[in-house]
């Protein structure tokens, strides 16, 4: 056999070597892919998830901040103040009674009797009244007034059209007994009622919670209704619920 | 023998070439797939890493701004809750004044209201007194007319009592049921 000639034996050996190398190479690449690259794909899912979460946080925070920016645009400071007075942080019996007295004077009815339930004293800020599951509390004022029918109607209207907001319940109108005083006008009637006043104690803001709820059309509608409500004439001087009364009159205006 | 060898060689070489080409192709394909995998990984890693870090930076900036406005946040959250509560208060109001007023407007002069009470089901018991039964009939006519009006509050009016005292004073009691 001459030098340089390729024999079939030589071809087979070389081919075998090449083939073996190819497959070893492929196996090597597969091993690298499985050992080094594949685990990074699961890492990738984590990074992707992290990135998506961060983006959502950005979106939520941007929305919250834009909501805050729009807050004063949609609801004026005056209306915000009115809303906070509509449902105060504490039950303020002094303020409520002073305002009832003013309303009774304006409508020509006389407050004969009242009793209160619940309330927060300055020294003990524990919960009282009827605490509802969602944080809103209510306190009842049981009131007995006397006056002519138009005055009594106006009195209920005044209560329902003024802040703090209240719900009138259990209205009963009855005749005034003339047993003691026969000079009492026929048109004067007694009216008893239960007035529910609401308060919502201040809660620490959960800053971790972003605000996704915007001021809705319903909210604006409520604000529109509240805007025409009579503001309280007497207001709380602080957190104690004491009123700033005028003169030496008592709660019955005497 | 030589002839045989010469005849066999091209066939074997062609076959060898084919195998070699196949080997090369397998190797190249594997390399390409591997390369693509690495590339995808790198591109994705780069993209998401940069996105994540820029988002995190933005979150920090926005969070500090949000925290600096904590008073406004508290105010806003309180406002949102209050809207719900005030809406509920408005919705649960019983139409006392509308009910009393609608009947009071129909009373002829000289008829005096003596009592009014309400039931949870939405009916109002209304009592009044007057001198002379004519006024009562006049009042009933007005109630009838009022009830036939569209939008009136009451659906059914039931007479519970009509009495006359020795002094000639008439007293009546009506139950006015609101429309369902």
JSON list of C-alpha atoms in Angstrom, two decimals, chain A residues 132-242:
[
{"chain": "A", "resi": 132, "resn": "UNK", "atom": "CA", "xyz": [-71.01, 48.18, 64.45]},
{"chain": "A", "resi": 133, "resn": "UNK", "atom": "CA", "xyz": [-68.75, 45.66, 62.85]},
{"chain": "A", "resi": 134, "resn": "UNK", "atom": "CA", "xyz": [-67.36, 48.09, 60.29]},
{"chain": "A", "resi": 135, "resn": "UNK", "atom": "CA", "xyz": [-66.19, 50.73, 62.78]},
{"chain": "A", "resi": 136, "resn": "UNK", "atom": "CA", "xyz": [-69.14, 53.11, 62.74]},
{"chain": "A", "resi": 137, "resn": "UNK", "atom": "CA", "xyz": [-70.73, 53.74, 66.11]},
{"chain": "A", "resi": 138, "resn": "UNK", "atom": "CA", "xyz": [-74.04, 55.28, 66.95]},
{"chain": "A", "resi": 139, "resn": "UNK", "atom": "CA", "xyz": [-75.57, 56.82, 70.03]},
{"chain": "A", "resi": 140, "resn": "UNK", "atom": "CA", "xyz": [-79.18, 57.45, 70.74]},
{"chain": "A", "resi": 141, "resn": "UNK", "atom": "CA", "xyz": [-80.78, 60.65, 71.94]},
{"chain": "A", "resi": 142, "resn": "UNK", "atom": "CA", "xyz": [-84.32, 60.15, 73.20]},
{"chain": "A", "resi": 143, "resn": "UNK", "atom": "CA", "xyz": [-86.16, 63.40, 72.90]},
{"chain": "A", "resi": 144, "resn": "UNK", "atom": "CA", "xyz": [-89.60, 64.66, 73.91]},
{"chain": "A", "resi": 145, "resn": "UNK", "atom": "CA", "xyz": [-90.74, 67.94, 72.44]},
{"chain": "A", "resi": 146, "resn": "UNK", "atom": "CA", "xyz": [-93.95, 69.89, 72.28]},
{"chain": "A", "resi": 147, "resn": "UNK", "atom": "CA", "xyz": [-95.27, 72.19, 69.59]},
{"chain": "A", "resi": 148, "resn": "UNK", "atom": "CA", "xyz": [-97.76, 72.69, 66.80]},
{"chain": "A", "resi": 149, "resn": "UNK", "atom": "CA", "xyz": [-97.75, 70.21, 63.91]},
{"chain": "A", "resi": 150, "resn": "UNK", "atom": "CA", "xyz": [-95.97, 72.47, 61.38]},
{"chain": "A", "resi": 151, "resn": "UNK", "atom": "CA", "xyz": [-93.26, 73.21, 63.95]},
{"chain": "A", "resi": 152, "resn": "UNK", "atom": "CA", "xyz": [-92.84, 69.52, 64.75]},
{"chain": "A", "resi": 153, "resn": "UNK", "atom": "CA", "xyz": [-92.51, 68.67, 61.05]},
{"chain": "A", "resi": 154, "resn": "UNK", "atom": "CA", "xyz": [-89.94, 71.44, 60.66]},
{"chain": "A", "resi": 155, "resn": "UNK", "atom": "CA", "xyz": [-88.08, 70.22, 63.71]},
{"chain": "A", "resi": 156, "resn": "UNK", "atom": "CA", "xyz": [-87.67, 66.70, 62.26]},
{"chain": "A", "resi": 157, "resn": "UNK", "atom": "CA", "xyz": [-86.66, 68.22, 58.92]},
{"chain": "A", "resi": 158, "resn": "UNK", "atom": "CA", "xyz": [-84.06, 70.41, 60.64]},
{"chain": "A", "resi": 159, "resn": "UNK", "atom": "CA", "xyz": [-82.56, 67.37, 62.37]},
{"chain": "A", "resi": 160, "resn": "UNK", "atom": "CA", "xyz": [-82.46, 65.44, 59.13]},
{"chain": "A", "resi": 161, "resn": "UNK", "atom": "CA", "xyz": [-81.05, 68.36, 57.15]},
{"chain": "A", "resi": 162, "resn": "UNK", "atom": "CA", "xyz": [-78.22, 69.34, 59.41]},
{"chain": "A", "resi": 163, "resn": "UNK", "atom": "CA", "xyz": [-74.83, 68.00, 60.35]},
{"chain": "A", "resi": 164, "resn": "UNK", "atom": "CA", "xyz": [-73.89, 65.87, 62.23]},
{"chain": "A", "resi": 165, "resn": "UNK", "atom": "CA", "xyz": [-76.12, 63.50, 60.26]},
{"chain": "A", "resi": 166, "resn": "UNK", "atom": "CA", "xyz": [-78.79, 61.75, 62.24]},
{"chain": "A", "resi": 167, "resn": "UNK", "atom": "CA", "xyz": [-81.57, 59.28, 61.69]},
{"chain": "A", "resi": 168, "resn": "UNK", "atom": "CA", "xyz": [-84.89, 59.96, 63.35]},
{"chain": "A", "resi": 169, "resn": "UNK", "atom": "CA", "xyz": [-86.74, 56.88, 64.55]},
{"chain": "A", "resi": 170, "resn": "UNK", "atom": "CA", "xyz": [-89.82, 55.88, 66.53]},
{"chain": "A", "resi": 171, "resn": "UNK", "atom": "CA", "xyz": [-91.70, 59.14, 66.11]},
{"chain": "A", "resi": 172, "resn": "UNK", "atom": "CA", "xyz": [-94.89, 59.25, 68.12]},
{"chain": "A", "resi": 173, "resn": "UNK", "atom": "CA", "xyz": [-97.11, 62.31, 68.24]},
{"chain": "A", "resi": 174, "resn": "UNK", "atom": "CA", "xyz": [-99.72, 62.56, 70.97]},
{"chain": "A", "resi": 175, "resn": "UNK", "atom": "CA", "xyz": [-102.16, 65.02, 72.44]},
{"chain": "A", "resi": 176, "resn": "UNK", "atom": "CA", "xyz": [-101.07, 67.21, 75.32]},
{"chain": "A", "resi": 177, "resn": "UNK", "atom": "CA", "xyz": [-102.99, 66.40, 78.46]},
{"chain": "A", "resi": 178, "resn": "UNK", "atom": "CA", "xyz": [-105.02, 69.34, 79.72]},
{"chain": "A", "resi": 179, "resn": "UNK", "atom": "CA", "xyz": [-105.41, 67.82, 83.11]},
{"chain": "A", "resi": 180, "resn": "UNK", "atom": "CA", "xyz": [-102.99, 70.24, 84.75]},
{"chain": "A", "resi": 181, "resn": "UNK", "atom": "CA", "xyz": [-103.34, 73.27, 82.50]},
{"chain": "A", "resi": 182, "resn": "UNK", "atom": "CA", "xyz": [-106.50, 73.95, 80.54]},
{"chain": "A", "resi": 183, "resn": "UNK", "atom": "CA", "xyz": [-105.04, 77.01, 78.84]},
{"chain": "A", "resi": 184, "resn": "UNK", "atom": "CA", "xyz": [-102.84, 74.85, 76.63]},
{"chain": "A", "resi": 185, "resn": "UNK", "atom": "CA", "xyz": [-103.57, 75.43, 72.99]},
{"chain": "A", "resi": 186, "resn": "UNK", "atom": "CA", "xyz": [-105.40, 72.60, 71.19]},
{"chain": "A", "resi": 187, "resn": "UNK", "atom": "CA", "xyz": [-102.86, 72.60, 68.42]},
{"chain": "A", "resi": 188, "resn": "UNK", "atom": "CA", "xyz": [-99.91, 71.88, 70.68]},
{"chain": "A", "resi": 189, "resn": "UNK", "atom": "CA", "xyz": [-98.86, 68.26, 70.54]},
{"chain": "A", "resi": 190, "resn": "UNK", "atom": "CA", "xyz": [-96.24, 66.15, 72.25]},
{"chain": "A", "resi": 191, "resn": "UNK", "atom": "CA", "xyz": [-93.77, 64.34, 70.10]},
{"chain": "A", "resi": 192, "resn": "UNK", "atom": "CA", "xyz": [-91.29, 61.71, 71.23]},
{"chain": "A", "resi": 193, "resn": "UNK", "atom": "CA", "xyz": [-88.57, 60.40, 69.03]},
{"chain": "A", "resi": 194, "resn": "UNK", "atom": "CA", "xyz": [-85.28, 58.58, 69.06]},
{"chain": "A", "resi": 195, "resn": "UNK", "atom": "CA", "xyz": [-82.46, 60.25, 67.18]},
{"chain": "A", "resi": 196, "resn": "UNK", "atom": "CA", "xyz": [-79.48, 58.17, 66.16]},
{"chain": "A", "resi": 197, "resn": "UNK", "atom": "CA", "xyz": [-76.25, 60.15, 65.94]},
{"chain": "A", "resi": 198, "resn": "UNK", "atom": "CA", "xyz": [-73.23, 58.54, 64.36]},
{"chain": "A", "resi": 199, "resn": "UNK", "atom": "CA", "xyz": [-69.54, 58.82, 64.99]},
{"chain": "A", "resi": 200, "resn": "UNK", "atom": "CA", "xyz": [-66.54, 57.16, 63.49]},
{"chain": "A", "resi": 201, "resn": "UNK", "atom": "CA", "xyz": [-63.49, 57.01, 65.75]},
{"chain": "A", "resi": 202, "resn": "UNK", "atom": "CA", "xyz": [-60.21, 58.01, 64.11]},
{"chain": "A", "resi": 203, "resn": "UNK", "atom": "CA", "xyz": [-58.23, 55.08, 62.89]},
{"chain": "A", "resi": 204, "resn": "UNK", "atom": "CA", "xyz": [-54.52, 55.03, 62.16]},
{"chain": "A", "resi": 205, "resn": "UNK", "atom": "CA", "xyz": [-54.00, 55.01, 58.40]},
{"chain": "A", "resi": 206, "resn": "UNK", "atom": "CA", "xyz": [-52.73, 51.78, 56.96]},
{"chain": "A", "resi": 207, "resn": "UNK", "atom": "CA", "xyz": [-50.06, 53.23, 54.74]},
{"chain": "A", "resi": 208, "resn": "UNK", "atom": "CA", "xyz": [-49.10, 49.81, 53.44]},
{"chain": "A", "resi": 209, "resn": "UNK", "atom": "CA", "xyz": [-52.51, 49.78, 51.85]},
{"chain": "A", "resi": 210, "resn": "UNK", "atom": "CA", "xyz": [-52.61, 51.77, 48.68]},
{"chain": "A", "resi": 211, "resn": "UNK", "atom": "CA", "xyz": [-55.79, 53.53, 47.70]},
{"chain": "A", "resi": 212, "resn": "UNK", "atom": "CA", "xyz": [-57.30, 52.04, 44.62]},
{"chain": "A", "resi": 213, "resn": "UNK", "atom": "CA", "xyz": [-60.78, 53.46, 45.24]},
{"chain": "A", "resi": 214, "resn": "UNK", "atom": "CA", "xyz": [-61.32, 56.77, 43.57]},
{"chain": "A", "resi": 215, "resn": "UNK", "atom": "CA", "xyz": [-63.98, 59.34, 44.48]},
{"chain": "A", "resi": 216, "resn": "UNK", "atom": "CA", "xyz": [-67.01, 57.90, 42.72]},
{"chain": "A", "resi": 217, "resn": "UNK", "atom": "CA", "xyz": [-70.07, 59.58, 41.23]},
{"chain": "A", "resi": 218, "resn": "UNK", "atom": "CA", "xyz": [-72.09, 58.22, 44.17]},
{"chain": "A", "resi": 219, "resn": "UNK", "atom": "CA", "xyz": [-69.70, 59.91, 46.59]},
{"chain": "A", "resi": 220, "resn": "UNK", "atom": "CA", "xyz": [-70.09, 63.20, 44.75]},
{"chain": "A", "resi": 221, "resn": "UNK", "atom": "CA", "xyz": [-73.87, 62.81, 44.83]},
{"chain": "A", "resi": 222, "resn": "UNK", "atom": "CA", "xyz": [-73.76, 62.35, 48.62]},
{"chain": "A", "resi": 223, "resn": "UNK", "atom": "CA", "xyz": [-71.52, 65.42, 48.88]},
{"chain": "A", "resi": 224, "resn": "UNK", "atom": "CA", "xyz": [-74.00, 67.40, 46.81]},
{"chain": "A", "resi": 225, "resn": "UNK", "atom": "CA", "xyz": [-76.80, 66.45, 49.21]},
{"chain": "A", "resi": 226, "resn": "UNK", "atom": "CA", "xyz": [-74.65, 67.25, 52.25]},
{"chain": "A", "resi": 227, "resn": "UNK", "atom": "CA", "xyz": [-73.57, 70.61, 50.86]},
{"chain": "A", "resi": 228, "resn": "UNK", "atom": "CA", "xyz": [-77.04, 72.06, 51.47]},
{"chain": "A", "resi": 229, "resn": "UNK", "atom": "CA", "xyz": [-77.18, 70.78, 55.04]},
{"chain": "A", "resi": 230, "resn": "UNK", "atom": "CA", "xyz": [-77.15, 73.24, 57.87]},
{"chain": "A", "resi": 231, "resn": "UNK", "atom": "CA", "xyz": [-73.76, 73.37, 59.50]},
{"chain": "A", "resi": 232, "resn": "UNK", "atom": "CA", "xyz": [-73.63, 72.95, 63.25]},
{"chain": "A", "resi": 233, "resn": "UNK", "atom": "CA", "xyz": [-73.99, 76.28, 65.01]},
{"chain": "A", "resi": 234, "resn": "UNK", "atom": "CA", "xyz": [-72.14, 74.97, 68.03]},
{"chain": "A", "resi": 235, "resn": "UNK", "atom": "CA", "xyz": [-68.99, 73.06, 67.39]},
{"chain": "A", "resi": 236, "resn": "UNK", "atom": "CA", "xyz": [-66.65, 70.96, 69.41]},
{"chain": "A", "resi": 237, "resn": "UNK", "atom": "CA", "xyz": [-63.84, 72.90, 71.05]},
{"chain": "A", "resi": 238, "resn": "UNK", "atom": "CA", "xyz": [-61.61, 69.86, 71.02]},
{"chain": "A", "resi": 239, "resn": "UNK", "atom": "CA", "xyz": [-61.82, 66.12, 71.42]},
{"chain": "A", "resi": 240, "resn": "UNK", "atom": "CA", "xyz": [-63.78, 66.21, 74.63]},
{"chain": "A", "resi": 241, "resn": "UNK", "atom": "CA", "xyz": [-67.08, 66.84, 73.00]},
{"chain": "A", "resi": 242, "resn": "UNK", "atom": "CA", "xyz": [-67.76, 69.98, 75.00]}
]
